[in-house]
Amino acid sequence: MDAIALWQRYQDWLYFHEGLGLYVDVSRMRFDDAFVESLRPKFDKAFANMAELEKGAIANPDENRMVGHYWLRNPDLAPTPELTQEIVQTLEQIEAFAEKIQTGAIHPPKANRFTDIISIGIGGSALGPEFVAEALTADFPPLKIHFIDNTDPDGIDRILNQLRNNLASTLVLVISKSGGTPEPRNGMIEVKKAYAGHNLDFAQYAVAITSPGSNLDKVAQSEGWLATFPMYDWVGGRTSEMSTVGLVPAALQGIDIRAILDGAKEMDDATRVADIKKNPAALLALSWYYAGNGKGEKDMVVLPYKDSLALFSRYLQQLVMESLGKEKDLDGNIVHQGIAVYGNKGSTDQHAYVQQLRDGVPNFFATLIEVLEDRQGQSPEIDPGVTSGDYLSGFLQGTREALYENQRDSITITIPQVNARTVGALIALYDRAVGFYGNLVNINAYHQPGVEAGKKAAAAILDLQTKVVTVLQSEKTPLSLSEIAEKVGATEEIEAIYKILRHLHANQRGVVLQGDFAQPNSLKASVS
């Protein structure tokens, strides 16, 4: 396509939202009008299904629950007046609590004010808050946040060591819908022990964000924690950033949570328009479908050209991959759907993997995220008439052009600046795009059976570990792996038994292994 025709295509397909100053450019996706027309019946159905979803239709039959994260940014859409009132009141409670913490009206026993936050969560209870903190926290926030988002002992130690001199002024958020998810539960127990080790009453530092009546809620109530905030069964983890999960930590850091919600609401309004060209989320879903032939045949590479958006690709990994990565469609057919997401940031990627994107395997499409404002205030010149921001803009445009000229498709999303409204809008844009794409490929974007299967498998390993240790404790002589497997009644789990014993041995947990470690079958185990 010559330059004049490409310029016309850019204008024909450019979406601009005046209120948000947001652009979506899909002109470098090489679909034609016939392809768009072929998808119109699917989109008509998707528009109708998304409208029903917002009205309270059961979207997750596995758990018999609605999908209502859209109501969080527009409570008037909630299906009952009681839900509307609850959403509004919870938001007011968050703001009131954050103000009391920041002013010192609520303070720790041994300090005038809280200075830091430990946020304990996993998946959607961590990735959203981490992204928003990286994108929007001021250089000197009222409270500095630290995340424990795994059950890695080294990671937990690192946070606790960094805060050892400030623990007496550190607030702890424990975020878990059920209160039984292992990672946040483990993090809570370890942090609680660290506070006890410093003679600090954990309850006077702790806040629970959980479902009413959950195990965590019961612990918080019985121990008299500082506060509890509700998580709703109609908000999935990967879409929970605008619930208490994301708003409590954001408000405590001084981030304008009303502006995040307003930006998301404005984007939600824009993505209700039942016209592909006038709906930015539909344009994304259309492009994803085209790129991967409706089967996820190409990966999504997300390249934000702004340091503060560096975690956006990590956030999108869960949102997109957990929502769309499904074995079966809604009719029960085996389809193995999904779109793999990865990315870092521009222009770091100019010196990392853009070489492969340009010249290597064409198994991807790119999403470039552009921020028009370089910085607050004027930039110094690096070269005559040229600033660092000009270089960044040039790298983005150059990457887009280099990809296109070698038959690599890309989408470009442009926002005026990184602020609470635009971050809220970006989150909402991808929320809706995922919903539309799920409809186009006929899968349920709102459940996660694969995640539950992984949790069950992990629980089975821990149960096996208990049995293995019990057997070893009852024996006076070392046992081979096959002997242990036979005694615990798990002869098909010999590899898992080997890995359990190797882990316990490496951590001086009372298990002794003897033999040739290059030949696992030669090993014998005993307890010291």
Short mmCIF file of N, CA and C in Angstrom, two decimals, residues 47-172:
data_model
loop_
_atom_site.label_atom_id
_atom_site.label_comp_id
_atom_site.label_asym_id
_atom_site.label_seq_id
_atom_site.Cartn_x
_atom_site.Cartn_y
_atom_site.Cartn_z
N PHE A 47 -22.23 -7.50 21.19
CA PHE A 47 -22.78 -6.26 21.76
C PHE A 47 -23.99 -6.59 22.63
N ALA A 48 -24.84 -7.47 22.16
CA ALA A 48 -26.04 -7.84 22.92
C ALA A 48 -25.67 -8.59 24.20
N ASN A 49 -24.72 -9.52 24.11
CA ASN A 49 -24.31 -10.29 25.28
C ASN A 49 -23.67 -9.41 26.35
N MET A 50 -22.85 -8.45 25.93
CA MET A 50 -22.21 -7.56 26.89
C MET A 50 -23.25 -6.69 27.60
N ALA A 51 -24.29 -6.29 26.87
CA ALA A 51 -25.37 -5.51 27.49
C ALA A 51 -26.09 -6.33 28.55
N GLU A 52 -26.32 -7.61 28.27
CA GLU A 52 -26.98 -8.49 29.24
C GLU A 52 -26.09 -8.72 30.46
N LEU A 53 -24.79 -8.82 30.21
CA LEU A 53 -23.83 -9.01 31.30
C LEU A 53 -23.94 -7.86 32.30
N GLU A 54 -24.01 -6.66 31.80
CA GLU A 54 -24.07 -5.50 32.67
C GLU A 54 -25.39 -5.42 33.45
N LYS A 55 -26.41 -6.07 32.92
CA LYS A 55 -27.70 -6.05 33.61
C LYS A 55 -27.79 -7.11 34.71
N GLY A 56 -26.75 -7.95 34.82
CA GLY A 56 -26.72 -8.93 35.90
C GLY A 56 -26.92 -10.36 35.47
N ALA A 57 -26.74 -10.65 34.16
CA ALA A 57 -26.86 -12.03 33.70
C ALA A 57 -25.78 -12.90 34.35
N ILE A 58 -26.08 -14.16 34.60
CA ILE A 58 -25.09 -15.08 35.16
C ILE A 58 -24.06 -15.39 34.07
N ALA A 59 -22.84 -14.92 34.29
CA ALA A 59 -21.80 -15.08 33.28
C ALA A 59 -20.81 -16.16 33.65
N ASN A 60 -20.83 -16.58 34.90
CA ASN A 60 -19.92 -17.64 35.35
C ASN A 60 -20.76 -18.76 35.95
N PRO A 61 -21.29 -19.65 35.09
CA PRO A 61 -22.15 -20.71 35.61
C PRO A 61 -21.44 -21.67 36.54
N ASP A 62 -20.09 -21.80 36.42
CA ASP A 62 -19.33 -22.68 37.31
C ASP A 62 -19.56 -22.29 38.77
N GLU A 63 -19.65 -20.98 39.02
CA GLU A 63 -19.80 -20.49 40.39
C GLU A 63 -21.13 -19.77 40.59
N ASN A 64 -21.98 -19.83 39.58
CA ASN A 64 -23.31 -19.20 39.64
C ASN A 64 -23.23 -17.74 40.07
N ARG A 65 -22.32 -17.01 39.41
CA ARG A 65 -22.18 -15.61 39.82
C ARG A 65 -22.24 -14.67 38.61
N MET A 66 -22.60 -13.45 38.93
CA MET A 66 -22.64 -12.38 37.94
C MET A 66 -21.24 -11.81 37.76
N VAL A 67 -21.08 -11.01 36.73
CA VAL A 67 -19.83 -10.29 36.50
C VAL A 67 -20.15 -8.81 36.53
N GLY A 68 -19.83 -8.17 37.63
CA GLY A 68 -20.31 -6.82 37.83
C GLY A 68 -19.25 -5.77 38.07
N HIS A 69 -18.03 -5.99 37.60
CA HIS A 69 -17.01 -4.97 37.87
C HIS A 69 -17.33 -3.65 37.17
N TYR A 70 -18.20 -3.69 36.16
CA TYR A 70 -18.62 -2.44 35.49
C TYR A 70 -19.44 -1.56 36.44
N TRP A 71 -20.13 -2.19 37.38
CA TRP A 71 -20.96 -1.40 38.31
C TRP A 71 -20.10 -0.60 39.28
N LEU A 72 -18.88 -1.03 39.50
CA LEU A 72 -18.02 -0.34 40.45
C LEU A 72 -17.73 1.09 40.01
N ARG A 73 -17.64 1.30 38.69
CA ARG A 73 -17.37 2.66 38.19
C ARG A 73 -18.64 3.40 37.79
N ASN A 74 -19.76 2.73 37.82
CA ASN A 74 -21.05 3.39 37.60
C ASN A 74 -22.10 2.64 38.42
N PRO A 75 -22.20 2.93 39.72
CA PRO A 75 -23.07 2.16 40.62
C PRO A 75 -24.53 2.16 40.19
N ASP A 76 -24.96 3.16 39.42
CA ASP A 76 -26.35 3.21 38.99
C ASP A 76 -26.71 2.04 38.07
N LEU A 77 -25.70 1.38 37.50
CA LEU A 77 -25.96 0.24 36.62
C LEU A 77 -26.21 -1.05 37.40
N ALA A 78 -25.90 -1.08 38.68
CA ALA A 78 -26.08 -2.31 39.47
C ALA A 78 -27.53 -2.75 39.42
N PRO A 79 -27.79 -4.06 39.43
CA PRO A 79 -29.15 -4.56 39.20
C PRO A 79 -30.13 -4.33 40.35
N THR A 80 -29.64 -3.96 41.54
CA THR A 80 -30.57 -3.69 42.65
C THR A 80 -30.14 -2.41 43.36
N PRO A 81 -31.09 -1.69 43.96
CA PRO A 81 -30.75 -0.47 44.72
C PRO A 81 -29.81 -0.77 45.89
N GLU A 82 -29.96 -1.97 46.46
CA GLU A 82 -29.11 -2.33 47.60
C GLU A 82 -27.64 -2.43 47.18
N LEU A 83 -27.40 -3.02 46.00
CA LEU A 83 -26.03 -3.12 45.50
C LEU A 83 -25.46 -1.74 45.18
N THR A 84 -26.28 -0.90 44.58
CA THR A 84 -25.84 0.47 44.27
C THR A 84 -25.40 1.18 45.54
N GLN A 85 -26.23 1.09 46.56
CA GLN A 85 -25.93 1.77 47.83
C GLN A 85 -24.66 1.20 48.46
N GLU A 86 -24.50 -0.11 48.38
CA GLU A 86 -23.33 -0.74 48.99
C GLU A 86 -22.04 -0.29 48.31
N ILE A 87 -22.07 -0.19 46.98
CA ILE A 87 -20.89 0.25 46.23
C ILE A 87 -20.52 1.69 46.62
N VAL A 88 -21.53 2.55 46.67
CA VAL A 88 -21.31 3.96 47.00
C VAL A 88 -20.77 4.11 48.42
N GLN A 89 -21.37 3.38 49.35
CA GLN A 89 -20.94 3.48 50.75
C GLN A 89 -19.53 2.94 50.96
N THR A 90 -19.20 1.87 50.26
CA THR A 90 -17.85 1.30 50.39
C THR A 90 -16.80 2.29 49.90
N LEU A 91 -17.09 2.96 48.80
CA LEU A 91 -16.15 3.96 48.28
C LEU A 91 -15.95 5.09 49.31
N GLU A 92 -17.01 5.52 49.92
CA GLU A 92 -16.91 6.57 50.95
C GLU A 92 -16.10 6.08 52.15
N GLN A 93 -16.29 4.83 52.52
CA GLN A 93 -15.53 4.26 53.65
C GLN A 93 -14.04 4.19 53.33
N ILE A 94 -13.72 3.84 52.10
CA ILE A 94 -12.31 3.79 51.69
C ILE A 94 -11.67 5.17 51.83
N GLU A 95 -12.35 6.18 51.32
CA GLU A 95 -11.80 7.53 51.36
C GLU A 95 -11.66 8.03 52.80
N ALA A 96 -12.65 7.74 53.62
CA ALA A 96 -12.60 8.18 55.02
C ALA A 96 -11.46 7.49 55.76
N PHE A 97 -11.27 6.19 55.52
CA PHE A 97 -10.20 5.45 56.18
C PHE A 97 -8.83 5.98 55.74
N ALA A 98 -8.67 6.19 54.42
CA ALA A 98 -7.39 6.68 53.91
C ALA A 98 -7.05 8.04 54.51
N GLU A 99 -8.05 8.90 54.63
CA GLU A 99 -7.80 10.23 55.21
C GLU A 99 -7.36 10.13 56.67
N LYS A 100 -8.00 9.25 57.42
CA LYS A 100 -7.64 9.08 58.84
C LYS A 100 -6.23 8.52 58.99
N ILE A 101 -5.85 7.61 58.10
CA ILE A 101 -4.49 7.07 58.13
C ILE A 101 -3.48 8.16 57.80
N GLN A 102 -3.76 8.91 56.74
CA GLN A 102 -2.80 9.92 56.27
C GLN A 102 -2.65 11.08 57.26
N THR A 103 -3.72 11.45 57.95
CA THR A 103 -3.65 12.57 58.90
C THR A 103 -3.17 12.15 60.28
N GLY A 104 -3.11 10.83 60.52
CA GLY A 104 -2.69 10.34 61.83
C GLY A 104 -3.83 10.17 62.80
N ALA A 105 -5.07 10.40 62.34
CA ALA A 105 -6.22 10.15 63.22
C ALA A 105 -6.27 8.67 63.61
N ILE A 106 -5.89 7.82 62.68
CA ILE A 106 -5.62 6.41 63.00
C ILE A 106 -4.12 6.23 62.87
N HIS A 107 -3.47 5.82 63.95
CA HIS A 107 -2.02 5.70 63.92
C HIS A 107 -1.59 4.47 64.70
N PRO A 108 -0.38 3.99 64.46
CA PRO A 108 0.10 2.81 65.19
C PRO A 108 0.43 3.15 66.64
N PRO A 109 0.49 2.16 67.51
CA PRO A 109 0.72 2.42 68.94
C PRO A 109 2.03 3.12 69.24
N LYS A 110 3.06 2.85 68.44
CA LYS A 110 4.39 3.36 68.77
C LYS A 110 4.89 4.44 67.80
N ALA A 111 3.98 5.04 67.01
CA ALA A 111 4.37 6.09 66.07
C ALA A 111 3.19 7.04 65.86
N ASN A 112 3.50 8.25 65.45
CA ASN A 112 2.45 9.24 65.23
C ASN A 112 1.64 8.97 63.96
N ARG A 113 2.31 8.37 62.98
CA ARG A 113 1.63 8.07 61.72
C ARG A 113 2.20 6.79 61.11
N PHE A 114 1.39 6.19 60.24
CA PHE A 114 1.89 5.10 59.41
C PHE A 114 2.73 5.71 58.28
N THR A 115 3.84 5.07 57.98
CA THR A 115 4.73 5.56 56.91
C THR A 115 4.77 4.63 55.71
N ASP A 116 4.47 3.35 55.93
CA ASP A 116 4.62 2.35 54.87
C ASP A 116 3.42 1.41 54.86
N ILE A 117 3.31 0.67 53.76
CA ILE A 117 2.27 -0.34 53.61
C ILE A 117 2.92 -1.62 53.11
N ILE A 118 2.56 -2.75 53.70
CA ILE A 118 2.82 -4.06 53.09
C ILE A 118 1.48 -4.55 52.55
N SER A 119 1.43 -4.79 51.25
CA SER A 119 0.22 -5.32 50.62
C SER A 119 0.47 -6.78 50.27
N ILE A 120 -0.33 -7.67 50.86
CA ILE A 120 -0.16 -9.11 50.66
C ILE A 120 -1.31 -9.62 49.80
N GLY A 121 -0.98 -10.13 48.62
CA GLY A 121 -2.01 -10.65 47.73
C GLY A 121 -1.36 -11.51 46.66
N ILE A 122 -2.17 -12.03 45.74
CA ILE A 122 -1.65 -12.86 44.65
C ILE A 122 -2.54 -12.64 43.44
N GLY A 123 -1.98 -12.77 42.25
CA GLY A 123 -2.77 -12.65 41.03
C GLY A 123 -3.44 -11.28 40.92
N GLY A 124 -4.75 -11.29 40.72
CA GLY A 124 -5.49 -10.05 40.58
C GLY A 124 -5.45 -9.18 41.81
N SER A 125 -5.17 -9.76 42.95
CA SER A 125 -5.06 -8.99 44.20
C SER A 125 -3.69 -8.35 44.36
N ALA A 126 -2.81 -8.55 43.37
CA ALA A 126 -1.48 -7.94 43.41
C ALA A 126 -1.15 -7.22 42.11
N LEU A 127 -1.44 -7.83 40.97
CA LEU A 127 -0.99 -7.26 39.69
C LEU A 127 -1.61 -5.90 39.41
N GLY A 128 -2.91 -5.75 39.69
CA GLY A 128 -3.56 -4.45 39.48
C GLY A 128 -3.00 -3.39 40.40
N PRO A 129 -2.99 -3.62 41.72
CA PRO A 129 -2.39 -2.63 42.63
C PRO A 129 -0.93 -2.31 42.31
N GLU A 130 -0.16 -3.30 41.89
CA GLU A 130 1.25 -3.05 41.54
C GLU A 130 1.35 -2.15 40.31
N PHE A 131 0.54 -2.43 39.29
CA PHE A 131 0.56 -1.61 38.08
C PHE A 131 0.17 -0.17 38.39
N VAL A 132 -0.91 0.00 39.14
CA VAL A 132 -1.39 1.35 39.45
C VAL A 132 -0.38 2.09 40.33
N ALA A 133 0.23 1.40 41.27
CA ALA A 133 1.24 2.04 42.12
C ALA A 133 2.42 2.52 41.27
N GLU A 134 2.88 1.68 40.36
CA GLU A 134 4.01 2.04 39.50
C GLU A 134 3.65 3.21 38.59
N ALA A 135 2.41 3.22 38.10
CA ALA A 135 1.99 4.23 37.14
C ALA A 135 1.69 5.58 37.78
N LEU A 136 1.12 5.57 39.01
CA LEU A 136 0.50 6.79 39.52
C LEU A 136 1.03 7.31 40.85
N THR A 137 1.79 6.52 41.58
CA THR A 137 2.25 6.99 42.89
C THR A 137 3.20 8.18 42.73
N ALA A 138 3.00 9.19 43.56
CA ALA A 138 3.88 10.35 43.56
C ALA A 138 5.28 9.95 44.02
N ASP A 139 6.26 10.80 43.71
CA ASP A 139 7.63 10.49 44.12
C ASP A 139 7.76 10.39 45.64
N PHE A 140 6.97 11.18 46.34
CA PHE A 140 6.99 11.15 47.81
C PHE A 140 5.56 10.97 48.32
N PRO A 141 5.05 9.74 48.29
CA PRO A 141 3.66 9.49 48.67
C PRO A 141 3.47 9.58 50.17
N PRO A 142 2.23 9.77 50.63
CA PRO A 142 1.98 9.78 52.08
C PRO A 142 2.34 8.47 52.75
N LEU A 143 2.17 7.36 52.05
CA LEU A 143 2.64 6.05 52.52
C LEU A 143 3.30 5.34 51.35
N LYS A 144 4.43 4.72 51.62
CA LYS A 144 5.15 3.99 50.58
C LYS A 144 4.74 2.53 50.61
N ILE A 145 4.39 1.97 49.44
CA ILE A 145 3.84 0.61 49.42
C ILE A 145 4.90 -0.42 49.01
N HIS A 146 4.79 -1.61 49.61
CA HIS A 146 5.67 -2.76 49.33
C HIS A 146 4.77 -3.98 49.14
N PHE A 147 5.07 -4.80 48.16
CA PHE A 147 4.19 -5.92 47.83
C PHE A 147 4.82 -7.27 48.16
N ILE A 148 4.04 -8.10 48.82
CA ILE A 148 4.36 -9.53 48.96
C ILE A 148 3.33 -10.24 48.09
N ASP A 149 3.77 -10.70 46.92
CA ASP A 149 2.82 -11.26 45.94
C ASP A 149 3.18 -12.68 45.55
N ASN A 150 3.83 -13.40 46.47
CA ASN A 150 4.22 -14.77 46.19
C ASN A 150 4.44 -15.48 47.52
N THR A 151 4.62 -16.78 47.46
CA THR A 151 4.95 -17.52 48.68
C THR A 151 6.43 -17.89 48.69
N ASP A 152 7.26 -17.03 48.09
CA ASP A 152 8.71 -17.22 48.03
C ASP A 152 9.34 -16.68 49.31
N PRO A 153 9.94 -17.54 50.13
CA PRO A 153 10.52 -17.07 51.40
C PRO A 153 11.54 -15.95 51.24
N ASP A 154 12.39 -16.04 50.20
CA ASP A 154 13.37 -14.98 49.96
C ASP A 154 12.69 -13.65 49.70
N GLY A 155 11.61 -13.68 48.90
CA GLY A 155 10.89 -12.46 48.58
C GLY A 155 10.26 -11.84 49.81
N ILE A 156 9.69 -12.68 50.67
CA ILE A 156 9.09 -12.19 51.92
C ILE A 156 10.17 -11.59 52.80
N ASP A 157 11.31 -12.29 52.92
CA ASP A 157 12.42 -11.78 53.74
C ASP A 157 12.91 -10.43 53.25
N ARG A 158 12.99 -10.28 51.94
CA ARG A 158 13.51 -9.03 51.39
C ARG A 158 12.65 -7.84 51.83
N ILE A 159 11.33 -8.00 51.74
CA ILE A 159 10.43 -6.91 52.15
C ILE A 159 10.55 -6.65 53.65
N LEU A 160 10.54 -7.70 54.44
CA LEU A 160 10.62 -7.52 55.89
C LEU A 160 11.96 -6.94 56.31
N ASN A 161 13.04 -7.31 55.64
CA ASN A 161 14.36 -6.74 55.96
C ASN A 161 14.42 -5.26 55.59
N GLN A 162 13.83 -4.91 54.45
CA GLN A 162 13.82 -3.51 54.04
C GLN A 162 13.05 -2.65 55.05
N LEU A 163 12.06 -3.25 55.69
CA LEU A 163 11.19 -2.49 56.59
C LEU A 163 11.50 -2.71 58.07
N ARG A 164 12.59 -3.38 58.37
CA ARG A 164 12.80 -3.76 59.77
C ARG A 164 12.87 -2.55 60.71
N ASN A 165 13.35 -1.40 60.21
CA ASN A 165 13.42 -0.21 61.05
C ASN A 165 12.11 0.58 61.05
N ASN A 166 11.20 0.23 60.13
CA ASN A 166 9.94 0.95 60.00
C ASN A 166 8.72 0.07 60.31
N LEU A 167 8.97 -1.14 60.77
CA LEU A 167 7.85 -2.06 60.96
C LEU A 167 6.81 -1.48 61.93
N ALA A 168 7.25 -0.72 62.90
CA ALA A 168 6.34 -0.16 63.89
C ALA A 168 5.44 0.93 63.32
N SER A 169 5.72 1.35 62.07
CA SER A 169 4.85 2.34 61.42
C SER A 169 4.36 1.84 60.06
N THR A 170 4.29 0.51 59.92
CA THR A 170 3.89 -0.09 58.65
C THR A 170 2.52 -0.75 58.76
N LEU A 171 1.61 -0.31 57.91
CA LEU A 171 0.26 -0.87 57.81
C LEU A 171 0.32 -2.11 56.94
N VAL A 172 -0.49 -3.12 57.26
CA VAL A 172 -0.50 -4.36 56.47
C VAL A 172 -1.89 -4.58 55.87
#
